[in-house]
Tab-separated table of C-alpha atoms and ligand atoms in Angstrom:
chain	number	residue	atom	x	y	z
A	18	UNK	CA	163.294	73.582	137.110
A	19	UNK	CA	161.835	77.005	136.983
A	20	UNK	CA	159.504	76.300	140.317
A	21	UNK	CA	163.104	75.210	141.606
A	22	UNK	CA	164.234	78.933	141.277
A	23	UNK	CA	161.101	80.447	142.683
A	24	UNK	CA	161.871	78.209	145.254
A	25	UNK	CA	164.702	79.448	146.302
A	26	UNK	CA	163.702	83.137	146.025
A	27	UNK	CA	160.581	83.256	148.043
A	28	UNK	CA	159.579	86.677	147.434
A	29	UNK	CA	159.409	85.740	144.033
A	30	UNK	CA	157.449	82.961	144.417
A	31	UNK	CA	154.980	84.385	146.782
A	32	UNK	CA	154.443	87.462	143.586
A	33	UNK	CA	154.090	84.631	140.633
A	34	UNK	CA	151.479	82.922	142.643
A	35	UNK	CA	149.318	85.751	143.646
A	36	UNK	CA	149.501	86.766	140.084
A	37	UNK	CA	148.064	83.460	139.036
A	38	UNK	CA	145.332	83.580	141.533
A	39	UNK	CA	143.941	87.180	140.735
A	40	UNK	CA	144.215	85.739	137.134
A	41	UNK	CA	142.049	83.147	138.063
A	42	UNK	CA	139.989	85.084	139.804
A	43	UNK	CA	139.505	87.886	137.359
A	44	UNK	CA	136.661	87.733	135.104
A	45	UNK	CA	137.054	85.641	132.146
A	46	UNK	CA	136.928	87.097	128.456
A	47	UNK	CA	133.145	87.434	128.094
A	48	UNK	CA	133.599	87.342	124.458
A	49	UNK	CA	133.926	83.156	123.686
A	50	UNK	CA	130.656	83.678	126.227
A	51	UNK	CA	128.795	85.766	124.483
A	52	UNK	CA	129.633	84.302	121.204
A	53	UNK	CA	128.421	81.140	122.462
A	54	UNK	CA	124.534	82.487	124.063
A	55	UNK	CA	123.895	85.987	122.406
A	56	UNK	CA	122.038	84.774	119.063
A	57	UNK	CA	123.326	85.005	116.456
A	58	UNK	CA	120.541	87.655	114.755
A	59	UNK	CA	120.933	89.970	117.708
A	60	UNK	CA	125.087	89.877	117.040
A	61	UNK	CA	124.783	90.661	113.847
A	62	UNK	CA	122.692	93.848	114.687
A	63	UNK	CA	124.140	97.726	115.401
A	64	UNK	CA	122.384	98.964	117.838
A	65	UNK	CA	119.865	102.389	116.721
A	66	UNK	CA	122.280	104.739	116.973
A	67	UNK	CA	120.800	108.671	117.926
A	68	UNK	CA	123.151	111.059	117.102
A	69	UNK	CA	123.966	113.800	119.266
A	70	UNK	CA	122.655	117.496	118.844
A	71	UNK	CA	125.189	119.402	120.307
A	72	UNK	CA	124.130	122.513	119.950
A	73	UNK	CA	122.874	122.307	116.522
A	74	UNK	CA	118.834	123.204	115.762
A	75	UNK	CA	117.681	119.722	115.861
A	76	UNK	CA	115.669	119.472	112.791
A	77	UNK	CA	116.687	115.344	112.394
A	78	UNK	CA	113.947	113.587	114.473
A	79	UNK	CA	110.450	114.639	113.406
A	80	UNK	CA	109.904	116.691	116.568
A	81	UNK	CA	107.387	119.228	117.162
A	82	UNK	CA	109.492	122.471	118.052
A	83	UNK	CA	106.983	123.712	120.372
A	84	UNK	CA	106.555	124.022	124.058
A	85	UNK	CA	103.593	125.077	126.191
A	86	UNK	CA	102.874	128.338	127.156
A	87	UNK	CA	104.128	128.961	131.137
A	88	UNK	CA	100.320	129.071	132.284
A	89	UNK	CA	99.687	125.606	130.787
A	90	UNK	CA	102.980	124.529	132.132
A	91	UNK	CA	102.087	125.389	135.773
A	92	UNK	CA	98.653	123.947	135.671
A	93	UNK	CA	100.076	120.583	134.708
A	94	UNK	CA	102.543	120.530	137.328
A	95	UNK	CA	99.699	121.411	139.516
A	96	UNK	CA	97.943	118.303	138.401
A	97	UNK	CA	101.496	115.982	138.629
A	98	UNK	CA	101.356	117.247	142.335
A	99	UNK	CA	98.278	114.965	143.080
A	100	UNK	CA	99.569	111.818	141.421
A	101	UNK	CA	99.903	109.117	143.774
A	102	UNK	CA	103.645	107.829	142.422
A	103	UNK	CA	103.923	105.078	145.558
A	104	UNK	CA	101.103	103.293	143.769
A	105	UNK	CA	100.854	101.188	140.445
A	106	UNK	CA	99.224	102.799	137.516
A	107	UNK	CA	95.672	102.017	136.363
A	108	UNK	CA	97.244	99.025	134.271
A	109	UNK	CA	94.656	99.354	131.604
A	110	UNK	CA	95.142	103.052	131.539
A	111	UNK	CA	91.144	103.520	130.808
A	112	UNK	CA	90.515	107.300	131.361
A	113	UNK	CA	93.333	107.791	129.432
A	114	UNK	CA	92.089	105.354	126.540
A	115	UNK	CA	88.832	107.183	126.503
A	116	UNK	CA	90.194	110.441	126.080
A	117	UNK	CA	92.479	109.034	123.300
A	118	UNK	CA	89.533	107.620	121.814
A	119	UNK	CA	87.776	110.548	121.189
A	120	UNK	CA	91.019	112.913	120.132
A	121	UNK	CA	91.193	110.000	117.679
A	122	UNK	CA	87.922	109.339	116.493
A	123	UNK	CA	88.663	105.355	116.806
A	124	UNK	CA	85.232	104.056	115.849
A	125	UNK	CA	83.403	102.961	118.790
A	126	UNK	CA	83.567	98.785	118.445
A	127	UNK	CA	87.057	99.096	117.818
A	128	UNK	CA	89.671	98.054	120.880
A	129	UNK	CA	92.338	100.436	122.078
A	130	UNK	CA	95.814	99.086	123.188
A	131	UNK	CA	98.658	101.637	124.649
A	132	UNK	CA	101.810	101.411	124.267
A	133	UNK	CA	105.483	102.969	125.629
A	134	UNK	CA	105.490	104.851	122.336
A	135	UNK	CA	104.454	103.022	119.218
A	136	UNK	CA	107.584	101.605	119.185
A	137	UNK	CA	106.408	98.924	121.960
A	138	UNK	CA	102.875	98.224	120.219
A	139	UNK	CA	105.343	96.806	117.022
A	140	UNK	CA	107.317	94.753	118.961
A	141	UNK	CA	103.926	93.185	120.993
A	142	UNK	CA	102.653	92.355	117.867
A	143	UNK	CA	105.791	90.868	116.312
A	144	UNK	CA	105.887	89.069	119.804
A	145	UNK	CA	101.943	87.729	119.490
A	146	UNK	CA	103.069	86.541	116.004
A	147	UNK	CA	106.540	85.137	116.332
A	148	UNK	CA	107.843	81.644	115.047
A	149	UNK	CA	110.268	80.187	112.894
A	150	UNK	CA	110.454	80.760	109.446
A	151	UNK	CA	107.629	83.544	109.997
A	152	UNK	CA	107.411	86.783	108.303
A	153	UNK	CA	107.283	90.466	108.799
A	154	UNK	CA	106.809	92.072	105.614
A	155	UNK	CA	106.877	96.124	104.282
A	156	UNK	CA	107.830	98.552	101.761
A	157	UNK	CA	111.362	99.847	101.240
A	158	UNK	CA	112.379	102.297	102.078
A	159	UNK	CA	109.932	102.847	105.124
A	160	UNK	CA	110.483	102.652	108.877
A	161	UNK	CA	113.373	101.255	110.388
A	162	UNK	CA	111.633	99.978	113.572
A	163	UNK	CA	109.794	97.596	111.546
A	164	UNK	CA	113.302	95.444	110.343
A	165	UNK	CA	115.280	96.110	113.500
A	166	UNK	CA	112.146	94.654	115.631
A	167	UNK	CA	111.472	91.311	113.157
A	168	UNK	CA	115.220	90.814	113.999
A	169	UNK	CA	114.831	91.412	117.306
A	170	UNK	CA	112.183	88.465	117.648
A	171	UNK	CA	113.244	86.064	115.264
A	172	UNK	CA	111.085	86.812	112.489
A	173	UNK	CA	112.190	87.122	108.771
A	174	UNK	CA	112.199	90.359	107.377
A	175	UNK	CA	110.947	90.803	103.897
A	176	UNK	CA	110.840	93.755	102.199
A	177	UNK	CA	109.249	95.107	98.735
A	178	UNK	CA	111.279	98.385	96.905
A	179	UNK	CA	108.910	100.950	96.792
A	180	UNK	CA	107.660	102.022	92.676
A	181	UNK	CA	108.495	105.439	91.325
A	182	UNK	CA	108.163	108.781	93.574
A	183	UNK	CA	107.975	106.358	96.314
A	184	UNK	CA	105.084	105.224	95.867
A	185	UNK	CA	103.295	101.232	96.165
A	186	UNK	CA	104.038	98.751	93.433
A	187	UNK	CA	101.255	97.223	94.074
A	188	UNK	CA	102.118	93.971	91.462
A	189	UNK	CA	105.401	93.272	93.663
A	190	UNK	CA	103.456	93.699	96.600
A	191	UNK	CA	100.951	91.307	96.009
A	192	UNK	CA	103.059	88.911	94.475
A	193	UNK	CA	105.246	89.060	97.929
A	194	UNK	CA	102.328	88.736	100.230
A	195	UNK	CA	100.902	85.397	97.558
A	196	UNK	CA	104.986	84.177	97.759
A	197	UNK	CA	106.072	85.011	101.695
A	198	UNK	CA	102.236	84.657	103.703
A	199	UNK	CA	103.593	87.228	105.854
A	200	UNK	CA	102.200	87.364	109.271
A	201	UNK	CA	101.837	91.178	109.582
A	202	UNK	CA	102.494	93.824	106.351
A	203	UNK	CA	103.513	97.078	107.687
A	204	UNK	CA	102.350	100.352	105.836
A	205	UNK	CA	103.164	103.498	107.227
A	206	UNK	CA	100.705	106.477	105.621
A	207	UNK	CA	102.107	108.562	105.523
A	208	UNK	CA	105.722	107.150	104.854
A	209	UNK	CA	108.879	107.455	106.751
A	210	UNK	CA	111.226	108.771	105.367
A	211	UNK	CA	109.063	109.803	102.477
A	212	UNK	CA	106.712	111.460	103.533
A	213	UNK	CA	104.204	110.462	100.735
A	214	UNK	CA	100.392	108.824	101.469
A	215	UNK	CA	100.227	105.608	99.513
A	216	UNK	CA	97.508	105.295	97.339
A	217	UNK	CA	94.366	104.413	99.576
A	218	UNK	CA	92.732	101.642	97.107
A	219	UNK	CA	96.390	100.063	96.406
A	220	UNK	CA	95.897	99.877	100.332
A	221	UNK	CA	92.679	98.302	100.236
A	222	UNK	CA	94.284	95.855	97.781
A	223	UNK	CA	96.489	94.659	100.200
A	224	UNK	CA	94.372	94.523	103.054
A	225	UNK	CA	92.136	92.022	101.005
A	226	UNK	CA	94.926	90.018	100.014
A	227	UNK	CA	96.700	89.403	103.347
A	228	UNK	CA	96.122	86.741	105.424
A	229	UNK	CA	97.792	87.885	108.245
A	230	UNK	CA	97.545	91.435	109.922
A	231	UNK	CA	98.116	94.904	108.334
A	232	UNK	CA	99.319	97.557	110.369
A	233	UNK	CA	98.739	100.856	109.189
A	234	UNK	CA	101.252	103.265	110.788
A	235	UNK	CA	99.580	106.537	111.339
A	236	UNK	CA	102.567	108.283	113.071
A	237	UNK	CA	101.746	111.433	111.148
A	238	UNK	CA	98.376	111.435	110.714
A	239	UNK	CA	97.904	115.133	112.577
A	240	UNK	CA	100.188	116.395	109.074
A	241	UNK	CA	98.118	114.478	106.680
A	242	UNK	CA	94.663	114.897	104.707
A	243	UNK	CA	93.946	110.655	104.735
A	244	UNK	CA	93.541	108.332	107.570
A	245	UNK	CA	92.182	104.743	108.199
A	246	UNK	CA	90.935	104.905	111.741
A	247	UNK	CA	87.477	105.481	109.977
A	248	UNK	CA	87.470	102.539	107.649
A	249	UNK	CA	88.213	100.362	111.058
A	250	UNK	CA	85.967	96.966	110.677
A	251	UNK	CA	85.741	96.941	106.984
A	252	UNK	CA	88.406	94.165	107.256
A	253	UNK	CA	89.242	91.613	110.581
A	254	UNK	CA	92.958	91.954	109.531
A	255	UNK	CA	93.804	96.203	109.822
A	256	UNK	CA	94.736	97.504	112.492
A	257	UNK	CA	95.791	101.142	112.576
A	258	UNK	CA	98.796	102.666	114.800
A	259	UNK	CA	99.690	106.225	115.902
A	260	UNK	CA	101.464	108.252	118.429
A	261	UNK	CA	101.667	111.241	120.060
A	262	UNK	CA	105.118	111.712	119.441
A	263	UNK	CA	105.143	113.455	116.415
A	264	UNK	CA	102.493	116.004	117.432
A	265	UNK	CA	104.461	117.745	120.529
A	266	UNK	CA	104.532	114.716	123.186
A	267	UNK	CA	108.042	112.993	122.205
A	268	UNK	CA	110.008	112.641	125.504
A	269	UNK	CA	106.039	111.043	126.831
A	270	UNK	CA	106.090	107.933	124.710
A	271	UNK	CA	103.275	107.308	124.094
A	272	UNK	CA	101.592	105.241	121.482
A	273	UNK	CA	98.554	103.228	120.710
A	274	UNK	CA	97.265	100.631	118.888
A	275	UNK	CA	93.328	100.779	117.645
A	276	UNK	CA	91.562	97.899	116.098
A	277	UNK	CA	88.933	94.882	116.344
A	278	UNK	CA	88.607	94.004	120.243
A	279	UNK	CA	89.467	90.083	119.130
A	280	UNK	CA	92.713	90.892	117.950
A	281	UNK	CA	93.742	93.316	120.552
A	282	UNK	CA	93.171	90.972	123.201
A	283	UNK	CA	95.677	88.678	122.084
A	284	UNK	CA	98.089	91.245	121.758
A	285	UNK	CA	97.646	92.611	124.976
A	286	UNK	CA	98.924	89.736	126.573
A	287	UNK	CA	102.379	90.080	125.541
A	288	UNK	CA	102.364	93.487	127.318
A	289	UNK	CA	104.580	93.976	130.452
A	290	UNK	CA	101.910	95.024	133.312
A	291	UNK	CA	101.902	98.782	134.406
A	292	UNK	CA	103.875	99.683	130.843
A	293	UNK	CA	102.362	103.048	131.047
A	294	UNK	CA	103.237	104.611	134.564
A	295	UNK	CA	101.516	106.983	136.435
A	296	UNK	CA	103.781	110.175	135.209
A	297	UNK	CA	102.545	109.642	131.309
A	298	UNK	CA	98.833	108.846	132.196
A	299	UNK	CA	98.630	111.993	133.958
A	300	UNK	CA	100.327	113.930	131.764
A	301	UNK	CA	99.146	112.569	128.540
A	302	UNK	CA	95.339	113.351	129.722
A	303	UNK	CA	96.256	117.010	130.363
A	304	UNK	CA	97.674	117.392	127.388
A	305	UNK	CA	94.231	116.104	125.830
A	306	UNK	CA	92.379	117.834	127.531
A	307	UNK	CA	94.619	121.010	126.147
A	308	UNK	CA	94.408	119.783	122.539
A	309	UNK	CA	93.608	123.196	121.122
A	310	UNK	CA	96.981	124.133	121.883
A	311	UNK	CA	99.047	121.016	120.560
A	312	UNK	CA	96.352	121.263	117.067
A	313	UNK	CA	97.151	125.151	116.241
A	314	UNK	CA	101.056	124.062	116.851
A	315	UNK	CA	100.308	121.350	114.088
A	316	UNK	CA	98.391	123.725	111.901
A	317	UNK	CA	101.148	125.789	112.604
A	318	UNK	CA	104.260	123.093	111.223
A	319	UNK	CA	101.633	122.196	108.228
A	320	UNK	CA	101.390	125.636	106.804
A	321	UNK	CA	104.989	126.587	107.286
A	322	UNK	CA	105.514	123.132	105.501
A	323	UNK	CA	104.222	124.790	102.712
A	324	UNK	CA	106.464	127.353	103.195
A	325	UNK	CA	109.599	125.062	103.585
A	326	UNK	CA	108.867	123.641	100.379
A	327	UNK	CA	108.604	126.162	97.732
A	328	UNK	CA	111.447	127.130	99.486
A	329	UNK	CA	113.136	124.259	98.796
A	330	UNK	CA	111.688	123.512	95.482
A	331	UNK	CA	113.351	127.258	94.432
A	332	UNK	CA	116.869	126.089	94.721
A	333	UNK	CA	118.343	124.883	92.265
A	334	UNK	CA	119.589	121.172	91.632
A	335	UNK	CA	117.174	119.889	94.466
A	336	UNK	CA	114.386	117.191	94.141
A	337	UNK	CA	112.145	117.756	96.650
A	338	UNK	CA	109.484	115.280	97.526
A	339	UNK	CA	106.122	116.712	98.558
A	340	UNK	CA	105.224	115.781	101.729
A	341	UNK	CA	102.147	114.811	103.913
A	342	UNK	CA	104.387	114.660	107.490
A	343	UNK	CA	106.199	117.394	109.306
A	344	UNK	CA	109.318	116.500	107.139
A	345	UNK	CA	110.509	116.896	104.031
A	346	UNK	CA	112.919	114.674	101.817
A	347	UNK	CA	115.166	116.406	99.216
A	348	UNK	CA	117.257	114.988	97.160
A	349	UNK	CA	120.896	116.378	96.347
A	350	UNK	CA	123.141	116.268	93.408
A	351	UNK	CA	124.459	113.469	92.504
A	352	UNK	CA	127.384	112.813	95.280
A	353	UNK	CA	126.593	115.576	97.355
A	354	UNK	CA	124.539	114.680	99.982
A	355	UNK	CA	127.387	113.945	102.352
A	356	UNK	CA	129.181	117.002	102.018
A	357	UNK	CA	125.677	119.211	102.154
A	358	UNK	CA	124.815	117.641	105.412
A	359	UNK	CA	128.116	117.756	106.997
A	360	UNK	CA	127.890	121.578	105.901
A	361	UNK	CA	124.895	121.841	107.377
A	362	UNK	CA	126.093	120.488	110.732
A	363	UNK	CA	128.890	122.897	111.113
A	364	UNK	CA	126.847	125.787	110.452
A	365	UNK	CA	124.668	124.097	113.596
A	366	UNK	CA	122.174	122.414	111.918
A	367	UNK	CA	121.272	118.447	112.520
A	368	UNK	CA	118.673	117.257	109.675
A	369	UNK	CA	118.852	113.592	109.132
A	370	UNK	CA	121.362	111.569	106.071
A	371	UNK	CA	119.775	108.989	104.402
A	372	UNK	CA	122.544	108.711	101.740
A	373	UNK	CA	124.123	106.128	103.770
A	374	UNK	CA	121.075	104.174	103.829
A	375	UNK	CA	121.433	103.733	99.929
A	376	UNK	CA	119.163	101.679	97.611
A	377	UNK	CA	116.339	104.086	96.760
A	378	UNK	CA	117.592	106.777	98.982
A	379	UNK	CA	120.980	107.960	97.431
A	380	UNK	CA	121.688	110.970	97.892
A	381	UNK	CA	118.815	111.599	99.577
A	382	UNK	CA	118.660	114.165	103.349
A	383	UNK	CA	115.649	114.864	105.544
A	384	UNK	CA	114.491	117.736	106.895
A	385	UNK	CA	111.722	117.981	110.041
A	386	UNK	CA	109.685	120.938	109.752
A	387	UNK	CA	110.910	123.444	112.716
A	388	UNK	CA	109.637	126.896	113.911
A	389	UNK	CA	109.855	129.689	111.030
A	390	UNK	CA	113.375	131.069	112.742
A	391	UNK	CA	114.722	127.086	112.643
A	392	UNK	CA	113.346	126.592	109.115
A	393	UNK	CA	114.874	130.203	108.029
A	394	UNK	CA	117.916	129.069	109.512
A	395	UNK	CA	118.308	125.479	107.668
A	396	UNK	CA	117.701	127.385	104.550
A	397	UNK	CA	120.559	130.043	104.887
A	398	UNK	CA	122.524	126.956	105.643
A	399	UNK	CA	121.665	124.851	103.146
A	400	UNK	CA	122.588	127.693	100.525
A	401	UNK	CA	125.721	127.742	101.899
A	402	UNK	CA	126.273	124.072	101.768
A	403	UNK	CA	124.950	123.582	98.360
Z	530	PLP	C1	108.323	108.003	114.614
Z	530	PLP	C2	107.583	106.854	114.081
Z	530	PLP	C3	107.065	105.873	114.933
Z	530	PLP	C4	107.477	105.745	116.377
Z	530	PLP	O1	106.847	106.537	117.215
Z	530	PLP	P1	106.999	106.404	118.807
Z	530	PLP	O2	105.597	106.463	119.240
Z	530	PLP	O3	107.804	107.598	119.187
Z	530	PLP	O4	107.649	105.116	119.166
Z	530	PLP	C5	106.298	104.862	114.394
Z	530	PLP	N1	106.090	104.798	113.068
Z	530	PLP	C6	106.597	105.685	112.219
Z	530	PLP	C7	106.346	105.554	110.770
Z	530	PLP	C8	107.378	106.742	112.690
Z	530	PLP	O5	107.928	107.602	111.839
């Protein structure tokens, strides 16, 4: 009946049937699709969300405030002009590896793997290790990467609540490792968002109990008076991790992995080929070779660390956990911590809010150790806010 009346009105018609066509031509509602093929796990996840500075001193993200002077500037674009960018890297990156080696004192048996930050090195180990029903397994609070990347390949997450002042419970540890088997425990020394060292034998502990690998996460071992790169060897199962992103090289990415050559190897094959390109060798090997300049910038952030917190520790109604990093963790009166950061963000400065994290971090903000004039200015803001 109705097709009767287009009929008869063939302008009509001729509009009601295009109409259906570009309908059936348009795309169709990707959502039944990607209910259907995106797994579940991965729906489930939000995405790692960075907020944006603005113009606020960006005291959020553990970044060294520093720049190079303009001479050491000049000379490395002098040295980017000779880099051959129509041609793959060196895929194993080896001159770079050697100078990382010795900047790092990684013992001399020991393996060296590189990664796109140390970001990349977690997720090719969680990738060597994968399978059902397999575990990742760390402290809590710690590192978010850890969690987000077990998701991200299918592995269980499992995680132990850290003891008082943030430190190991060693019993619930153990008893986790004994009860899960978890294919790699994840300890980062010092702690993010912490800041604290775990105790080194409680460490040891663990390493002897494990079956599976233990990553020690040294992002911040240029802040800190402790380190395993040394102690390399005394078990098959450690492996230690760092990066140079906290120590002035963020925007390179570039981290690496240092442990037994047996373990590396199998690692290294769920690398992408070429995953450190030509740009970051180069640059990353000047900047080695200029280490003087990125270590007095970190002897710099660790005495005015100092500074921050007595600073910190003067006003009143804070908790302030010492710190072995280039941050510091404070902890706010009770119900406050919202309303102190959002102060400090409209007097223009970005520190990070772990209240919304919850658990052991009510309350809780973080604050990355800036240049005196940044630091002088979080603290004249924080007063305000308090
Ligand atoms: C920042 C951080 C990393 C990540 O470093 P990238 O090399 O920048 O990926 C790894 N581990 C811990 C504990 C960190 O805080």
């Amino acid at each position: 009946m109705a097709k009767d009346v287009f009929l008869e009105f063939p302008f009509v018609s001729f509009v009601v049937e295009m109409g259906f066509r570009s309908l059936n031509r348009m795309p169709r509602d990707s959502r039944e699709d990607i209910e259907h093929w995106v797994r579940p796990e991965i729906r489930a996840l939000t995405a790692y969300h960075v907020p944006d500075p603005g113009q606020c001193i960006k005291l959020d993200a553990m970044e060294n405030p520093y720049g190079w002077p303009d001479e050491l500037v000049d000379a490395w674009l002098e040295r980017l002009r000779g880099v051959p960018l129509n041609r793959y890297p060196d895929p194993t990156a080896r001159r770079l590896r050697d100078s990382l080696r010795a900047a790092m004192e990684v013992p001399a048996d020991m393996g060296i793997l590189l990664g796109n930050g140390s970001d990349e090195l977690i997720q090719m180990i969680a990738q060597t290790v994968t399978a059902p029903g397999r575990a990742i397994l760390a402290p809590e609070p710690s590192f978010v990467m850890y969690r987000l990347i077990a998701q991200v390949t299918g592995m269980r997450f499992v995680s132990v609540p850290l003891g008082d002042d943030f430190g190991l419970d060693l019993d619930a540890m153990l008893e986790a490792i004994e009860r899960e088997q978890p294919a790699v425990v994840f300890l980062a020394y010092p702690n993010n968002p912490t800041g604290n060292l775990f105790d080194a034998a409680a460490v040891r502990r663990i390493l002897a109990a494990a079956s599976g690998l233990v990553i020690v996460d040294e992002a911040y071992a240029a802040f800190a008076a402790d380190s395993f790169m040394g102690t390399l060897g005394s078990h098959s199962n450690l492996l230690v991790l760092r990066t140079l992103s906290k120590t002035g090289l963020a925007g390179l990415r570039l981290g690496l992995l240092a442990g037994p050559p047996a373990w590396l190897n199998e690692i290294d094959k769920t690398r992408l080929p070429y995953n450190i390109g030509v740009l970051n060798q180069a640059s990353a090997e000047f900047a080695l070779e200029h280490r003087s300049v990125l270590d007095a910038q970190t002897a710099r952030i660790r005495a005015d660390r100092a500074t921050l917190f007595a600073a910190l520790v003067a006003l009143p109604g804070l908790q302030v956990y010492p710190s072995e990093a280039n941050f510091i963790l404070f902890r706010t009166p009770a119900g406050r911590a919202d309303t102190v950061f959002a102060g400090l963000r409209e007097r223009g400065v970005l520190i990070k809010n772990l209240n919304a994290v919850g658990g052991a971090l009510h309350d809780c903000l973080r604050v990355t150790v800036g240049t005196p004039a940044e630091n002088a200015a979080f603290l004249a803001a924080l007063r305000a806010s308090l």
